[in-house]
C-alpha positions as a printed Julia matrix, in Angstrom:
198×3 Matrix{Float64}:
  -2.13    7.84   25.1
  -1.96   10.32   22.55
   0.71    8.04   20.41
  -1.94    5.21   20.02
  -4.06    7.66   18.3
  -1.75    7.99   15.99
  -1.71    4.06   15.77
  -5.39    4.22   14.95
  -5.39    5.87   12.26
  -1.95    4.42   10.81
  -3.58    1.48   11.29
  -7.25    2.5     9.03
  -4.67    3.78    6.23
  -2.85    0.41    6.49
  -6.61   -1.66    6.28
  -7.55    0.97    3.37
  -4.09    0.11    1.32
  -4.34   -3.34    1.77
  -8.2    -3.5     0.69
  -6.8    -2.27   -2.48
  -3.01   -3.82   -3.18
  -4.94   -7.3    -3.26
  -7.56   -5.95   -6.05
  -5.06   -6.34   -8.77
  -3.31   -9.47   -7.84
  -6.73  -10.76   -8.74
  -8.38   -8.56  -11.53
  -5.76   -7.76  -13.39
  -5.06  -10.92  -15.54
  -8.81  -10.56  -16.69
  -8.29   -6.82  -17.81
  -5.19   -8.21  -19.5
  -7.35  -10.6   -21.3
 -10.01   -8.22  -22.49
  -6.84   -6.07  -23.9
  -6.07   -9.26  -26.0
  -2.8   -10.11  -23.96
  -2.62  -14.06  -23.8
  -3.51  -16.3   -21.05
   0.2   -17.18  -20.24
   1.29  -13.39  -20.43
  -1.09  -12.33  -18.03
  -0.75  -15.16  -15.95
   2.79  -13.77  -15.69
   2.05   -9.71  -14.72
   1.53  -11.67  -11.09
   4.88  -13.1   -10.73
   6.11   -9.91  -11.7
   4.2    -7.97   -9.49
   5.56  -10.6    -6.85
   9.11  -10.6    -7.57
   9.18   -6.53   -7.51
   6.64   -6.92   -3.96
   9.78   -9.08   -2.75
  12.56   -6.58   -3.67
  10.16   -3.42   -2.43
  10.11   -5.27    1.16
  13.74   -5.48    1.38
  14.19   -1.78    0.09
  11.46   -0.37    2.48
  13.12   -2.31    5.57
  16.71   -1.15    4.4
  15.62    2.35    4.56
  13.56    2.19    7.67
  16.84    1.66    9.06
  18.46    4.78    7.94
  18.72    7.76    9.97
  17.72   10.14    7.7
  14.24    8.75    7.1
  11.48    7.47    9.04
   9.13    4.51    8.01
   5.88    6.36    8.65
   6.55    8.83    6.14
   8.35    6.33    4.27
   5.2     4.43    4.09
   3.03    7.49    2.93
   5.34    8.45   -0.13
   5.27    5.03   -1.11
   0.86    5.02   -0.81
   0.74    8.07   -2.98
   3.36    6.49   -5.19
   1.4     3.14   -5.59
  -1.91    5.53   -6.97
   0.26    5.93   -9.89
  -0.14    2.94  -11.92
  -3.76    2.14   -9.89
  -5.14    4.72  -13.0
  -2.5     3.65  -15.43
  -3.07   -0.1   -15.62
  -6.65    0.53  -16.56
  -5.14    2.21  -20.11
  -2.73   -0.1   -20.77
  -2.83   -2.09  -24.27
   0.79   -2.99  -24.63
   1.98   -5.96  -22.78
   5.51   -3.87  -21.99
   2.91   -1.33  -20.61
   1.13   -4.08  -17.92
   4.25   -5.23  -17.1
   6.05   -2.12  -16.19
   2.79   -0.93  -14.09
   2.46   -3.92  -12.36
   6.32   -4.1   -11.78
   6.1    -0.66  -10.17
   3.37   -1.29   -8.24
   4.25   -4.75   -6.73
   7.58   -2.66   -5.6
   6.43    0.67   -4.13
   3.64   -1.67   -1.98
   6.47   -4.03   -0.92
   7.73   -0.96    0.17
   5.12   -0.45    2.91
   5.22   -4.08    3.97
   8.98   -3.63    4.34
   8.21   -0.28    6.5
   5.21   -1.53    9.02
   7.24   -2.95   11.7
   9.8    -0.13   12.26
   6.96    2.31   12.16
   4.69    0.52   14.48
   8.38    0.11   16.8
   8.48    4.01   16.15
   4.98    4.53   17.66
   4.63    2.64   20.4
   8.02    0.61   21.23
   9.35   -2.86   21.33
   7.48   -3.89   24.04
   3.88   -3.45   22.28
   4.93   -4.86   19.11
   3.4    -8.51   18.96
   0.08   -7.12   20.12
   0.52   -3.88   17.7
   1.53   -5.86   14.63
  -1.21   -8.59   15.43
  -3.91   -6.23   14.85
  -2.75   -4.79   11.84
  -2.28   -8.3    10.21
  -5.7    -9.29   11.23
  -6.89   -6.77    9.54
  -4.74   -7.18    6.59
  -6.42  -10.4     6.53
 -10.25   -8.54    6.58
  -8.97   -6.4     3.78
  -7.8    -9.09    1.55
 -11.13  -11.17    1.79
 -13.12   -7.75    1.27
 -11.1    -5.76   -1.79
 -11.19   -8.12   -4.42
 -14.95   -9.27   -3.97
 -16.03   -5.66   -3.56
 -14.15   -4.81   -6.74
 -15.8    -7.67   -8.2
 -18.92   -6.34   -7.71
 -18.08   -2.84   -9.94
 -16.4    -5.19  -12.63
 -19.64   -7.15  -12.46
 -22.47   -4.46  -12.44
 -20.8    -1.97  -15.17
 -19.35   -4.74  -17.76
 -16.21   -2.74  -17.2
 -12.73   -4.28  -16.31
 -10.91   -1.32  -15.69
 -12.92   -0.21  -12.93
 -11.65   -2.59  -10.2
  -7.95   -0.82  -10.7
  -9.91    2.47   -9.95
 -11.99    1.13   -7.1
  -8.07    0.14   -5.8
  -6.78    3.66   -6.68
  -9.54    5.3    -4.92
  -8.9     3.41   -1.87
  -5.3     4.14   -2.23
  -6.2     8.07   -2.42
  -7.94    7.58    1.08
  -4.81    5.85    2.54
  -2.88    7.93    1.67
  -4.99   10.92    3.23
  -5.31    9.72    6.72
  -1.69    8.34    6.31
  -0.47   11.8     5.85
  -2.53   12.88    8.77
  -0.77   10.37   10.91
   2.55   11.57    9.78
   1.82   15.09   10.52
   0.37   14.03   13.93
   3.06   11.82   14.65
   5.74   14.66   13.72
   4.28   17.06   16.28
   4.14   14.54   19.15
   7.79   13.36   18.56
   8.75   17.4    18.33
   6.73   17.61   21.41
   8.86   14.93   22.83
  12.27   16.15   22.24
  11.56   19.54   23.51
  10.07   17.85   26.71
  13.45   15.95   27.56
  15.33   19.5    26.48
């Protein structure tokens, strides 16, 4: 059907994201290291990042619920939000600065966590849920065995730090590219829809 379509790709956006929110959780105390932040202080920036990732699911599920909104294009504000501090983190030399990045970007990404049930509910309905949802956490699990290693990789070949947060901004930019396309595509069809059953 022409709705599963739209489940593809919101699907690829959600693999792309999730290839790069698990990048920092693991290259970002060593970047805070080579900016001469201590051990213990960096070790920190990921319970931060987790605390605000715990706070930014319950805000993305509270206003998936609202009728104003929808989660899909909830989720895609919150994507193009999260490239924000992606290319910020990699100029931070203030602790303060690391801290407030990281906070920000643990939330906005909770965010989309918080949103993928009621959008996948949104696309294709309660009754394809389990099998919906299934997928896309399979391949949440690809993406978090692939991000960090790729980004590795960069760290590894250029000497440079910084470049796994842009390797996870980049990857963001995609996301949020065919994300938007899903949102469009998803508007029309659910426009399409309602004038169908006028």
């Amino acid at each position: 059907s022409r709705r599963l379509g739209t489940y593809y790709l919101f699907t690829l956006a959600d693999f792309l994201a999730f290839t790069a929110i698990y990048i920092p959780y693991t290259h970002l105390p060593p970047l805070a290291k080579y900016r001469n932040i201590s051990s213990g202080d960096a070790a920190f920036l990921i319970s931060a990042g987790g605390i605000s990732n715990t706070i930014g699911r319950l805000v993305g599920g509270w206003l998936s619920d609202q009728s104003w909104t929808h989660p899909i294009l909830i989720t895609v504000v919150s994507l193009i939000l999260a490239i924000i501090p992606s290319f910020v983190l990699p100029w931070c030399l203030a602790y303060w600065t690391f801290l407030i990045s990281f906070g920000f970007f643990g939330f906005i990404t909770g965010c989309v966590v918080g949103c993928t049930n009621p959008a996948l509910i949104k696309l294709l309905g309660l009754n394809c849920l389990s099998q919906a949802f299934g997928i896309v956490s399979a391949l949440r699990g690809v993406a978090a065995m692939a991000g960090p290693p790729l980004a590795g990789l960069l760290v590894d070949d250029f000497l440079e730090p910084g470049l796994a947060l842009y390797l996870c901004g980049a990857l963001l930019v995609a996301s949020a590219c065919i994300g938007t396309i899903a949102a469009v595509v998803n508007s029309v069809q659910e426009r399409r829809a309602h004038y169908v059953e006028l």
